[in-house]
Amino acid sequence: MSAVPSLVSRPASALAVAGALALVYVIWGSTYIGIRFALEGGYPPLLMAGMRFVVAGALMYAVLRLRGTPMPTRAQWRNCTIMGVLLLGGGNGLVCIAEQSVSSGLAAIAVASAPLWIGLFATLRGHRSGALEWTGLAIGFVGVLWLNAGSSLTASPQGLVALLIAPIAWAFGSVWSRGRDLPSPFMTAAAQMLCGGAVMLLVGGLLGERFAGLPTLHGTLSVAYLIGFGSIVGFTAYVWLLHHVRPTLAGSYAYVNPVIAVMLGAWLAAERFSVNDLGAMAVILCGVVAITLARTRAPRPAPEADAGT
């Protein structure tokens, strides 16, 4: 008997939410440097990302089916495809393209604007964020601006455009998923990775991406890390959060990821990291605390609000 349906049917405990947030914060913060190492190791951006998600999605899908998790319906496959294109193709795929010419730290900083877009799209769908929630978003965005101000991080025009669109696509997909007809959270993650990864492989091939030679061992190990941790563990935790917490809290990972990404970039790739960045990181973490407090003080939604998720 599969454990996935029972997980969805139980109310999310504070410990479960904290654990899922910790996984998303730490693992996704490290994926930016992982993407950089994979690209430096000879992997084309969209082919690398597509392969990563297809392999991870296929592994998850096989395990879930063996454990008795039902297959998605036709309508659920359609919704998972749309989410896969937005979250993975538009979100992650564009970040991979940008990191060809943009440092991993700057990529993480740009993606940190996602919670602001999530708040905007959620408001347009009728969700009203509290004053403390918006305050946390504002504080976090100030920290992101501070982190970027005066830094030596540079980007090509193509990279900057990709990093502008990526968080918007991710945020729209995150909010769009609320209330849709979807399978269990883990099957949703597997189906999205299969569909989104397939689309990226197709687009990468159409754009002429090719392997110039045999990838390095370092690059291949980075891809393996992205598959096992970044995709299977991190993305599954994020999808689970989308089913159990408010969109702004699920998106708060983007304020912590830059801290981890910049630190790893400075340590492993000699990207610049100054005392000024430490102050900005402290402000970013204050924004996360405010969002978390808003979540704990907000009343729980009625049971009907989660119907269809």
PDB file of C-alpha atoms in Angstrom:
ATOM      1  CA  MET A   1       0.000   0.000   0.000  1.00  0.00           C
ATOM      2  CA  SER A   2       1.438   3.354  -1.011  1.00  0.00           C
ATOM      3  CA  ALA A   3       2.279   5.905   1.668  1.00  0.00           C
ATOM      4  CA  VAL A   4       1.668   8.828  -0.673  1.00  0.00           C
ATOM      5  CA  PRO A   5      -2.153   9.078  -0.457  1.00  0.00           C
ATOM      6  CA  SER A   6      -2.068   8.887   3.355  1.00  0.00           C
ATOM      7  CA  LEU A   7       0.461  11.733   3.431  1.00  0.00           C
ATOM      8  CA  VAL A   8      -1.866  13.955   1.455  1.00  0.00           C
ATOM      9  CA  SER A   9      -4.911  13.126   3.562  1.00  0.00           C
ATOM     10  CA  ARG A  10      -3.297  14.091   6.873  1.00  0.00           C
ATOM     11  CA  PRO A  11      -2.980  17.736   8.000  1.00  0.00           C
ATOM     12  CA  ALA A  12       0.544  19.045   7.625  1.00  0.00           C
ATOM     13  CA  SER A  13       2.319  19.308  10.980  1.00  0.00           C
ATOM     14  CA  ALA A  14       4.601  22.206  11.823  1.00  0.00           C
ATOM     15  CA  LEU A  15       7.548  19.790  11.919  1.00  0.00           C
ATOM     16  CA  ALA A  16       6.744  18.439   8.438  1.00  0.00           C
ATOM     17  CA  VAL A  17       6.469  21.948   7.011  1.00  0.00           C
ATOM     18  CA  ALA A  18       9.748  22.992   8.659  1.00  0.00           C
ATOM     19  CA  GLY A  19      11.506  19.886   7.327  1.00  0.00           C
ATOM     20  CA  ALA A  20      10.257  20.423   3.776  1.00  0.00           C
ATOM     21  CA  LEU A  21      11.298  24.078   3.889  1.00  0.00           C
ATOM     22  CA  ALA A  22      14.767  23.132   5.136  1.00  0.00           C
ATOM     23  CA  LEU A  23      15.217  20.676   2.266  1.00  0.00           C
ATOM     24  CA  VAL A  24      14.165  23.246  -0.320  1.00  0.00           C
ATOM     25  CA  TYR A  25      16.278  25.985   1.251  1.00  0.00           C
ATOM     26  CA  VAL A  26      19.542  24.010   1.465  1.00  0.00           C
ATOM     27  CA  ILE A  27      19.342  21.724  -1.553  1.00  0.00           C
ATOM     28  CA  TRP A  28      18.097  24.302  -4.034  1.00  0.00           C
ATOM     29  CA  GLY A  29      20.645  26.794  -2.760  1.00  0.00           C
ATOM     30  CA  SER A  30      23.360  24.361  -3.824  1.00  0.00           C
ATOM     31  CA  THR A  31      21.895  23.559  -7.249  1.00  0.00           C
ATOM     32  CA  TYR A  32      23.074  26.872  -8.727  1.00  0.00           C
ATOM     33  CA  ILE A  33      26.720  25.915  -8.342  1.00  0.00           C
ATOM     34  CA  GLY A  34      25.813  22.395  -9.479  1.00  0.00           C
ATOM     35  CA  ILE A  35      24.367  23.802 -12.705  1.00  0.00           C
ATOM     36  CA  ARG A  36      27.498  25.874 -13.249  1.00  0.00           C
ATOM     37  CA  PHE A  37      29.766  22.845 -12.821  1.00  0.00           C
ATOM     38  CA  ALA A  38      27.595  20.791 -15.174  1.00  0.00           C
ATOM     39  CA  LEU A  39      27.765  23.488 -17.862  1.00  0.00           C
ATOM     40  CA  GLU A  40      31.524  23.859 -17.407  1.00  0.00           C
ATOM     41  CA  GLY A  41      31.783  20.077 -17.716  1.00  0.00           C
ATOM     42  CA  GLY A  42      30.454  20.092 -21.271  1.00  0.00           C
ATOM     43  CA  TYR A  43      26.676  19.754 -20.875  1.00  0.00           C
ATOM     44  CA  PRO A  44      24.461  22.036 -23.039  1.00  0.00           C
ATOM     45  CA  PRO A  45      21.936  23.906 -20.824  1.00  0.00           C
ATOM     46  CA  LEU A  46      18.548  22.654 -22.024  1.00  0.00           C
ATOM     47  CA  LEU A  47      19.739  19.156 -22.871  1.00  0.00           C
ATOM     48  CA  MET A  48      21.326  18.902 -19.428  1.00  0.00           C
ATOM     49  CA  ALA A  49      18.205  20.186 -17.658  1.00  0.00           C
ATOM     50  CA  GLY A  50      15.885  18.054 -19.766  1.00  0.00           C
ATOM     51  CA  MET A  51      17.918  14.897 -19.179  1.00  0.00           C
ATOM     52  CA  ARG A  52      18.090  15.677 -15.474  1.00  0.00           C
ATOM     53  CA  PHE A  53      14.337  15.918 -15.071  1.00  0.00           C
ATOM     54  CA  VAL A  54      13.416  13.046 -17.395  1.00  0.00           C
ATOM     55  CA  VAL A  55      15.714  10.651 -15.510  1.00  0.00           C
ATOM     56  CA  ALA A  56      14.533  11.870 -12.091  1.00  0.00           C
ATOM     57  CA  GLY A  57      10.892  11.835 -13.153  1.00  0.00           C
ATOM     58  CA  ALA A  58      11.134   8.339 -14.632  1.00  0.00           C
ATOM     59  CA  LEU A  59      12.742   6.979 -11.446  1.00  0.00           C
ATOM     60  CA  MET A  60      10.106   8.571  -9.225  1.00  0.00           C
ATOM     61  CA  TYR A  61       7.270   7.482 -11.487  1.00  0.00           C
ATOM     62  CA  ALA A  62       8.474   3.855 -11.517  1.00  0.00           C
ATOM     63  CA  VAL A  63       8.818   3.702  -7.726  1.00  0.00           C
ATOM     64  CA  LEU A  64       5.407   5.279  -7.155  1.00  0.00           C
ATOM     65  CA  ARG A  65       3.686   2.892  -9.557  1.00  0.00           C
ATOM     66  CA  LEU A  66       5.367  -0.095  -7.895  1.00  0.00           C
ATOM     67  CA  ARG A  67       4.025   1.149  -4.559  1.00  0.00           C
ATOM     68  CA  GLY A  68       0.511   1.334  -5.929  1.00  0.00           C
ATOM     69  CA  THR A  69       0.125   5.052  -6.577  1.00  0.00           C
ATOM     70  CA  PRO A  70      -2.529   5.562  -9.294  1.00  0.00           C
ATOM     71  CA  MET A  71      -1.525   6.890 -12.697  1.00  0.00           C
ATOM     72  CA  PRO A  72      -2.529  10.491 -13.431  1.00  0.00           C
ATOM     73  CA  THR A  73      -5.714  10.909 -15.416  1.00  0.00           C
ATOM     74  CA  ARG A  74      -5.688  12.571 -18.823  1.00  0.00           C
ATOM     75  CA  ALA A  75      -6.717  15.905 -17.269  1.00  0.00           C
ATOM     76  CA  GLN A  76      -4.019  15.537 -14.613  1.00  0.00           C
ATOM     77  CA  TRP A  77      -1.352  14.818 -17.251  1.00  0.00           C
ATOM     78  CA  ARG A  78      -2.412  18.018 -19.035  1.00  0.00           C
ATOM     79  CA  ASN A  79      -2.155  20.083 -15.856  1.00  0.00           C
ATOM     80  CA  CYS A  80       1.204  18.517 -14.971  1.00  0.00           C
ATOM     81  CA  THR A  81       2.486  19.310 -18.451  1.00  0.00           C
ATOM     82  CA  ILE A  82       1.519  22.967 -18.112  1.00  0.00           C
ATOM     83  CA  MET A  83       3.170  23.138 -14.695  1.00  0.00           C
ATOM     84  CA  GLY A  84       6.260  21.348 -15.998  1.00  0.00           C
ATOM     85  CA  VAL A  85       6.640  23.825 -18.856  1.00  0.00           C
ATOM     86  CA  LEU A  86       6.225  26.830 -16.530  1.00  0.00           C
ATOM     87  CA  LEU A  87       8.121  25.651 -13.443  1.00  0.00           C
ATOM     88  CA  LEU A  88      10.854  23.628 -15.098  1.00  0.00           C
ATOM     89  CA  GLY A  89      11.073  24.843 -18.674  1.00  0.00           C
ATOM     90  CA  GLY A  90      10.510  28.526 -17.938  1.00  0.00           C
ATOM     91  CA  GLY A  91      11.961  28.575 -14.441  1.00  0.00           C
ATOM     92  CA  ASN A  92      14.876  26.162 -14.320  1.00  0.00           C
ATOM     93  CA  GLY A  93      15.586  26.007 -18.055  1.00  0.00           C
ATOM     94  CA  LEU A  94      16.084  29.744 -18.364  1.00  0.00           C
ATOM     95  CA  VAL A  95      18.355  29.760 -15.312  1.00  0.00           C
ATOM     96  CA  CYS A  96      20.521  27.105 -16.988  1.00  0.00           C
ATOM     97  CA  ILE A  97      20.696  29.233 -20.146  1.00  0.00           C
ATOM     98  CA  ALA A  98      21.604  32.313 -18.082  1.00  0.00           C
ATOM     99  CA  GLU A  99      24.371  30.545 -16.170  1.00  0.00           C
ATOM    100  CA  GLN A 100      26.334  30.164 -19.384  1.00  0.00           C
ATOM    101  CA  SER A 101      27.290  33.818 -18.912  1.00  0.00           C
ATOM    102  CA  VAL A 102      26.081  34.688 -15.396  1.00  0.00           C
ATOM    103  CA  SER A 103      27.598  33.665 -12.070  1.00  0.00           C
ATOM    104  CA  SER A 104      25.687  31.203  -9.919  1.00  0.00           C
ATOM    105  CA  GLY A 105      25.324  33.851  -7.199  1.00  0.00           C
ATOM    106  CA  LEU A 106      23.695  36.383  -9.498  1.00  0.00           C
ATOM    107  CA  ALA A 107      21.353  33.715 -10.844  1.00  0.00           C
ATOM    108  CA  ALA A 108      20.178  32.914  -7.322  1.00  0.00           C
ATOM    109  CA  ILE A 109      19.768  36.603  -6.515  1.00  0.00           C
ATOM    110  CA  ALA A 110      17.603  37.186  -9.596  1.00  0.00           C
ATOM    111  CA  VAL A 111      15.399  34.179  -8.806  1.00  0.00           C
ATOM    112  CA  ALA A 112      14.858  35.622  -5.318  1.00  0.00           C
ATOM    113  CA  SER A 113      12.230  37.934  -6.830  1.00  0.00           C
ATOM    114  CA  ALA A 114       9.919  34.908  -7.281  1.00  0.00           C
ATOM    115  CA  PRO A 115       8.051  35.360  -3.953  1.00  0.00           C
ATOM    116  CA  LEU A 116       7.134  38.915  -4.935  1.00  0.00           C
ATOM    117  CA  TRP A 117       5.633  37.636  -8.192  1.00  0.00           C
ATOM    118  CA  ILE A 118       3.939  34.800  -6.320  1.00  0.00           C
ATOM    119  CA  GLY A 119       2.315  37.336  -4.013  1.00  0.00           C
ATOM    120  CA  LEU A 120       1.154  39.409  -6.989  1.00  0.00           C
ATOM    121  CA  PHE A 121      -0.299  36.470  -8.930  1.00  0.00           C
ATOM    122  CA  ALA A 122      -1.923  35.061  -5.787  1.00  0.00           C
ATOM    123  CA  THR A 123      -3.577  38.436  -5.162  1.00  0.00           C
ATOM    124  CA  LEU A 124      -4.902  38.493  -8.714  1.00  0.00           C
ATOM    125  CA  ARG A 125      -6.460  35.080  -8.031  1.00  0.00           C
ATOM    126  CA  GLY A 126      -8.243  36.402  -4.950  1.00  0.00           C
ATOM    127  CA  HIS A 127      -5.752  35.543  -2.196  1.00  0.00           C
ATOM    128  CA  ARG A 128      -5.261  38.415   0.258  1.00  0.00           C
ATOM    129  CA  SER A 129      -1.858  38.481   1.928  1.00  0.00           C
ATOM    130  CA  GLY A 130      -1.607  39.999   5.386  1.00  0.00           C
ATOM    131  CA  ALA A 131       0.388  43.104   6.238  1.00  0.00           C
ATOM    132  CA  LEU A 132       3.172  41.083   7.906  1.00  0.00           C
ATOM    133  CA  GLU A 133       3.423  38.812   4.867  1.00  0.00           C
ATOM    134  CA  TRP A 134       3.837  41.763   2.516  1.00  0.00           C
ATOM    135  CA  THR A 135       6.300  43.331   4.936  1.00  0.00           C
ATOM    136  CA  GLY A 136       8.402  40.167   4.814  1.00  0.00           C
ATOM    137  CA  LEU A 137       8.337  40.195   1.031  1.00  0.00           C
ATOM    138  CA  ALA A 138       9.399  43.844   0.974  1.00  0.00           C
ATOM    139  CA  ILE A 139      12.214  43.273   3.473  1.00  0.00           C
ATOM    140  CA  GLY A 140      13.480  40.303   1.515  1.00  0.00           C
ATOM    141  CA  PHE A 141      13.442  42.217  -1.746  1.00  0.00           C
ATOM    142  CA  VAL A 142      15.409  45.064  -0.148  1.00  0.00           C
ATOM    143  CA  GLY A 143      17.979  42.502   0.934  1.00  0.00           C
ATOM    144  CA  VAL A 144      18.182  41.125  -2.601  1.00  0.00           C
ATOM    145  CA  LEU A 145      18.769  44.622  -3.983  1.00  0.00           C
ATOM    146  CA  TRP A 146      21.430  45.265  -1.348  1.00  0.00           C
ATOM    147  CA  LEU A 147      23.160  41.996  -2.175  1.00  0.00           C
ATOM    148  CA  ASN A 148      23.329  42.948  -5.830  1.00  0.00           C
ATOM    149  CA  ALA A 149      24.286  46.599  -5.306  1.00  0.00           C
ATOM    150  CA  GLY A 150      27.928  47.340  -5.890  1.00  0.00           C
ATOM    151  CA  SER A 151      28.855  43.727  -6.610  1.00  0.00           C
ATOM    152  CA  SER A 152      31.153  42.667  -9.403  1.00  0.00           C
ATOM    153  CA  LEU A 153      28.633  40.216 -10.793  1.00  0.00           C
ATOM    154  CA  THR A 154      28.014  40.872 -14.447  1.00  0.00           C
ATOM    155  CA  ALA A 155      25.687  39.385 -17.008  1.00  0.00           C
ATOM    156  CA  SER A 156      25.158  39.334 -20.728  1.00  0.00           C
ATOM    157  CA  PRO A 157      21.925  40.821 -22.116  1.00  0.00           C
ATOM    158  CA  GLN A 158      20.729  37.292 -22.919  1.00  0.00           C
ATOM    159  CA  GLY A 159      21.434  36.194 -19.370  1.00  0.00           C
ATOM    160  CA  LEU A 160      19.664  39.160 -17.834  1.00  0.00           C
ATOM    161  CA  VAL A 161      16.545  38.604 -19.957  1.00  0.00           C
ATOM    162  CA  ALA A 162      16.501  34.911 -19.049  1.00  0.00           C
ATOM    163  CA  LEU A 163      16.831  35.750 -15.350  1.00  0.00           C
ATOM    164  CA  LEU A 164      14.010  38.287 -15.609  1.00  0.00           C
ATOM    165  CA  ILE A 165      11.581  35.793 -17.143  1.00  0.00           C
ATOM    166  CA  ALA A 166      12.576  32.729 -15.093  1.00  0.00           C
ATOM    167  CA  PRO A 167      11.130  33.803 -11.694  1.00  0.00           C
ATOM    168  CA  ILE A 168       7.970  35.141 -13.338  1.00  0.00           C
ATOM    169  CA  ALA A 169       7.351  31.808 -15.066  1.00  0.00           C
ATOM    170  CA  TRP A 170       8.070  29.888 -11.878  1.00  0.00           C
ATOM    171  CA  ALA A 171       5.811  32.110  -9.766  1.00  0.00           C
ATOM    172  CA  PHE A 172       2.929  31.950 -12.241  1.00  0.00           C
ATOM    173  CA  GLY A 173       3.183  28.164 -12.419  1.00  0.00           C
ATOM    174  CA  SER A 174       3.250  27.892  -8.630  1.00  0.00           C
ATOM    175  CA  VAL A 175       0.095  29.969  -8.163  1.00  0.00           C
ATOM    176  CA  TRP A 176      -1.649  28.457 -11.215  1.00  0.00           C
ATOM    177  CA  SER A 177      -1.292  25.000  -9.669  1.00  0.00           C
ATOM    178  CA  ARG A 178      -3.463  25.871  -6.675  1.00  0.00           C
ATOM    179  CA  GLY A 179      -6.855  24.178  -6.900  1.00  0.00           C
ATOM    180  CA  ARG A 180      -6.062  22.270 -10.105  1.00  0.00           C
ATOM    181  CA  ASP A 181      -6.934  18.630 -10.659  1.00  0.00           C
ATOM    182  CA  LEU A 182      -3.604  17.007  -9.811  1.00  0.00           C
ATOM    183  CA  PRO A 183      -2.488  13.599  -8.565  1.00  0.00           C
ATOM    184  CA  SER A 184      -0.790  13.107  -5.199  1.00  0.00           C
ATOM    185  CA  PRO A 185       2.096  15.531  -4.532  1.00  0.00           C
ATOM    186  CA  PHE A 186       4.812  12.986  -5.296  1.00  0.00           C
ATOM    187  CA  MET A 187       3.154  11.750  -8.480  1.00  0.00           C
ATOM    188  CA  THR A 188       2.628  15.394  -9.449  1.00  0.00           C
ATOM    189  CA  ALA A 189       6.362  16.004  -9.080  1.00  0.00           C
ATOM    190  CA  ALA A 190       7.212  12.908 -11.147  1.00  0.00           C
ATOM    191  CA  ALA A 191       4.744  13.782 -13.923  1.00  0.00           C
ATOM    192  CA  GLN A 192       5.912  17.397 -14.070  1.00  0.00           C
ATOM    193  CA  MET A 193       9.539  16.345 -14.354  1.00  0.00           C
ATOM    194  CA  LEU A 194       8.762  13.835 -17.106  1.00  0.00           C
ATOM    195  CA  CYS A 195       6.709  16.335 -19.117  1.00  0.00           C
ATOM    196  CA  GLY A 196       8.838  19.414 -18.452  1.00  0.00           C
ATOM    197  CA  GLY A 197      12.062  17.512 -19.077  1.00  0.00           C
ATOM    198  CA  ALA A 198      10.766  16.109 -22.374  1.00  0.00           C
ATOM    199  CA  VAL A 199       9.817  19.595 -23.541  1.00  0.00           C
ATOM    200  CA  MET A 200      13.279  20.942 -22.680  1.00  0.00           C
ATOM    201  CA  LEU A 201      14.968  18.098 -24.575  1.00  0.00           C
ATOM    202  CA  LEU A 202      12.794  18.879 -27.587  1.00  0.00           C
ATOM    203  CA  VAL A 203      13.432  22.631 -27.429  1.00  0.00           C
ATOM    204  CA  GLY A 204      17.152  22.111 -26.848  1.00  0.00           C
ATOM    205  CA  GLY A 205      17.360  19.913 -29.927  1.00  0.00           C
ATOM    206  CA  LEU A 206      15.392  22.384 -32.038  1.00  0.00           C
ATOM    207  CA  LEU A 207      17.706  25.204 -30.919  1.00  0.00           C
ATOM    208  CA  GLY A 208      20.692  23.206 -32.115  1.00  0.00           C
ATOM    209  CA  GLU A 209      22.204  22.236 -28.775  1.00  0.00           C
ATOM    210  CA  ARG A 210      24.786  19.481 -29.181  1.00  0.00           C
ATOM    211  CA  PHE A 211      27.502  17.837 -27.077  1.00  0.00           C
ATOM    212  CA  ALA A 212      30.846  19.137 -28.298  1.00  0.00           C
ATOM    213  CA  GLY A 213      32.599  16.140 -26.772  1.00  0.00           C
ATOM    214  CA  LEU A 214      32.511  13.703 -23.880  1.00  0.00           C
ATOM    215  CA  PRO A 215      31.479  15.541 -20.663  1.00  0.00           C
ATOM    216  CA  THR A 216      33.965  15.607 -17.800  1.00  0.00           C
ATOM    217  CA  LEU A 217      33.589  13.415 -14.717  1.00  0.00           C
ATOM    218  CA  HIS A 218      33.113  16.541 -12.588  1.00  0.00           C
ATOM    219  CA  GLY A 219      30.267  17.686 -14.824  1.00  0.00           C
ATOM    220  CA  THR A 220      28.643  14.252 -14.819  1.00  0.00           C
ATOM    221  CA  LEU A 221      28.797  14.006 -11.027  1.00  0.00           C
ATOM    222  CA  SER A 222      27.179  17.442 -10.848  1.00  0.00           C
ATOM    223  CA  VAL A 223      24.334  16.244 -13.066  1.00  0.00           C
ATOM    224  CA  ALA A 224      23.931  13.168 -10.843  1.00  0.00           C
ATOM    225  CA  TYR A 225      23.644  15.458  -7.801  1.00  0.00           C
ATOM    226  CA  LEU A 226      21.074  17.609  -9.583  1.00  0.00           C
ATOM    227  CA  ILE A 227      19.049  14.499 -10.435  1.00  0.00           C
ATOM    228  CA  GLY A 228      19.111  12.880  -7.012  1.00  0.00           C
ATOM    229  CA  PHE A 229      18.911  15.872  -4.701  1.00  0.00           C
ATOM    230  CA  GLY A 230      17.898  18.914  -6.753  1.00  0.00           C
ATOM    231  CA  SER A 231      15.136  17.114  -8.652  1.00  0.00           C
ATOM    232  CA  ILE A 232      13.888  14.122  -6.656  1.00  0.00           C
ATOM    233  CA  VAL A 233      14.321  15.444  -3.110  1.00  0.00           C
ATOM    234  CA  GLY A 234      14.103  19.218  -3.533  1.00  0.00           C
ATOM    235  CA  PHE A 235      11.404  19.450  -6.175  1.00  0.00           C
ATOM    236  CA  THR A 236       9.218  16.856  -4.419  1.00  0.00           C
ATOM    237  CA  ALA A 237       9.453  18.827  -1.184  1.00  0.00           C
ATOM    238  CA  TYR A 238       8.452  22.006  -3.023  1.00  0.00           C
ATOM    239  CA  VAL A 239       5.424  20.383  -4.663  1.00  0.00           C
ATOM    240  CA  TRP A 240       4.387  19.000  -1.277  1.00  0.00           C
ATOM    241  CA  LEU A 241       4.612  22.519   0.153  1.00  0.00           C
ATOM    242  CA  LEU A 242       2.393  23.879  -2.611  1.00  0.00           C
ATOM    243  CA  HIS A 243      -0.310  21.474  -1.437  1.00  0.00           C
ATOM    244  CA  HIS A 244      -0.047  22.339   2.253  1.00  0.00           C
ATOM    245  CA  VAL A 245       1.049  25.956   2.821  1.00  0.00           C
ATOM    246  CA  ARG A 246       0.317  29.395   1.437  1.00  0.00           C
ATOM    247  CA  PRO A 247       2.101  30.290  -1.839  1.00  0.00           C
ATOM    248  CA  THR A 248       4.170  33.043  -0.231  1.00  0.00           C
ATOM    249  CA  LEU A 249       5.640  30.628   2.335  1.00  0.00           C
ATOM    250  CA  ALA A 250       6.361  27.991  -0.310  1.00  0.00           C
ATOM    251  CA  GLY A 251       8.164  30.668  -2.318  1.00  0.00           C
ATOM    252  CA  SER A 252      10.212  31.940   0.621  1.00  0.00           C
ATOM    253  CA  TYR A 253      13.006  29.540  -0.399  1.00  0.00           C
ATOM    254  CA  ALA A 254      14.114  32.174  -2.914  1.00  0.00           C
ATOM    255  CA  TYR A 255      15.292  34.461  -0.092  1.00  0.00           C
ATOM    256  CA  VAL A 256      17.476  31.770   1.491  1.00  0.00           C
ATOM    257  CA  ASN A 257      18.837  30.259  -1.718  1.00  0.00           C
ATOM    258  CA  PRO A 258      20.958  33.342  -2.598  1.00  0.00           C
ATOM    259  CA  VAL A 259      22.710  33.127   0.772  1.00  0.00           C
ATOM    260  CA  ILE A 260      23.706  29.515   0.192  1.00  0.00           C
ATOM    261  CA  ALA A 261      24.433  30.003  -3.504  1.00  0.00           C
ATOM    262  CA  VAL A 262      26.701  33.011  -2.947  1.00  0.00           C
ATOM    263  CA  MET A 263      28.594  31.248  -0.169  1.00  0.00           C
ATOM    264  CA  LEU A 264      29.123  28.117  -2.274  1.00  0.00           C
ATOM    265  CA  GLY A 265      30.065  30.225  -5.283  1.00  0.00           C
ATOM    266  CA  ALA A 266      32.700  32.046  -3.252  1.00  0.00           C
ATOM    267  CA  TRP A 267      34.012  28.832  -1.724  1.00  0.00           C
ATOM    268  CA  LEU A 268      33.981  26.500  -4.714  1.00  0.00           C
ATOM    269  CA  ALA A 269      34.171  28.811  -7.733  1.00  0.00           C
ATOM    270  CA  ALA A 270      35.990  31.919  -6.445  1.00  0.00           C
ATOM    271  CA  GLU A 271      32.968  34.165  -6.978  1.00  0.00           C
ATOM    272  CA  ARG A 272      33.262  37.441  -5.067  1.00  0.00           C
ATOM    273  CA  PHE A 273      31.826  37.540  -1.569  1.00  0.00           C
ATOM    274  CA  SER A 274      32.206  40.628   0.626  1.00  0.00           C
ATOM    275  CA  VAL A 275      31.231  41.878   4.075  1.00  0.00           C
ATOM    276  CA  ASN A 276      28.561  43.950   2.325  1.00  0.00           C
ATOM    277  CA  ASP A 277      26.988  40.684   1.147  1.00  0.00           C
ATOM    278  CA  LEU A 278      26.784  39.443   4.754  1.00  0.00           C
ATOM    279  CA  GLY A 279      24.639  42.411   5.729  1.00  0.00           C
ATOM    280  CA  ALA A 280      22.332  41.843   2.768  1.00  0.00           C
ATOM    281  CA  MET A 281      21.996  38.173   3.649  1.00  0.00           C
ATOM    282  CA  ALA A 282      20.947  39.112   7.194  1.00  0.00           C
ATOM    283  CA  VAL A 283      18.188  41.335   5.782  1.00  0.00           C
ATOM    284  CA  ILE A 284      17.043  38.533   3.478  1.00  0.00           C
ATOM    285  CA  LEU A 285      16.763  36.143   6.407  1.00  0.00           C
ATOM    286  CA  CYS A 286      14.722  38.748   8.319  1.00  0.00           C
ATOM    287  CA  GLY A 287      12.273  38.717   5.426  1.00  0.00           C
ATOM    288  CA  VAL A 288      11.996  34.935   5.666  1.00  0.00           C
ATOM    289  CA  VAL A 289      11.306  35.177   9.394  1.00  0.00           C
ATOM    290  CA  ALA A 290       8.522  37.728   8.793  1.00  0.00           C
ATOM    291  CA  ILE A 291       6.894  35.515   6.156  1.00  0.00           C
ATOM    292  CA  THR A 292       7.100  32.501   8.463  1.00  0.00           C
ATOM    293  CA  LEU A 293       5.528  34.439  11.346  1.00  0.00           C
ATOM    294  CA  ALA A 294       2.732  35.571   9.042  1.00  0.00           C
ATOM    295  CA  ARG A 295       2.088  31.944   8.156  1.00  0.00           C
ATOM    296  CA  THR A 296       1.897  30.824  11.798  1.00  0.00           C
ATOM    297  CA  ARG A 297      -0.477  33.662  12.734  1.00  0.00           C
ATOM    298  CA  ALA A 298      -2.779  33.295   9.729  1.00  0.00           C
ATOM    299  CA  PRO A 299      -5.980  31.249  10.231  1.00  0.00           C
ATOM    300  CA  ARG A 300      -6.030  27.857   8.493  1.00  0.00           C
ATOM    301  CA  PRO A 301      -8.147  27.778   5.313  1.00  0.00           C
ATOM    302  CA  ALA A 302     -11.391  25.865   5.231  1.00  0.00           C
ATOM    303  CA  PRO A 303     -11.075  22.230   4.107  1.00  0.00           C
ATOM    304  CA  GLU A 304     -12.839  23.009   0.835  1.00  0.00           C
ATOM    305  CA  ALA A 305      -9.978  25.299  -0.175  1.00  0.00           C
ATOM    306  CA  ASP A 306      -7.719  22.308  -0.802  1.00  0.00           C
ATOM    307  CA  ALA A 307     -10.206  20.422  -2.949  1.00  0.00           C
ATOM    308  CA  GLY A 308      -8.738  19.283  -6.199  1.00  0.00           C
ATOM    309  CA  THR A 309      -5.134  19.487  -5.025  1.00  0.00           C
TER     310      THR A 309
END
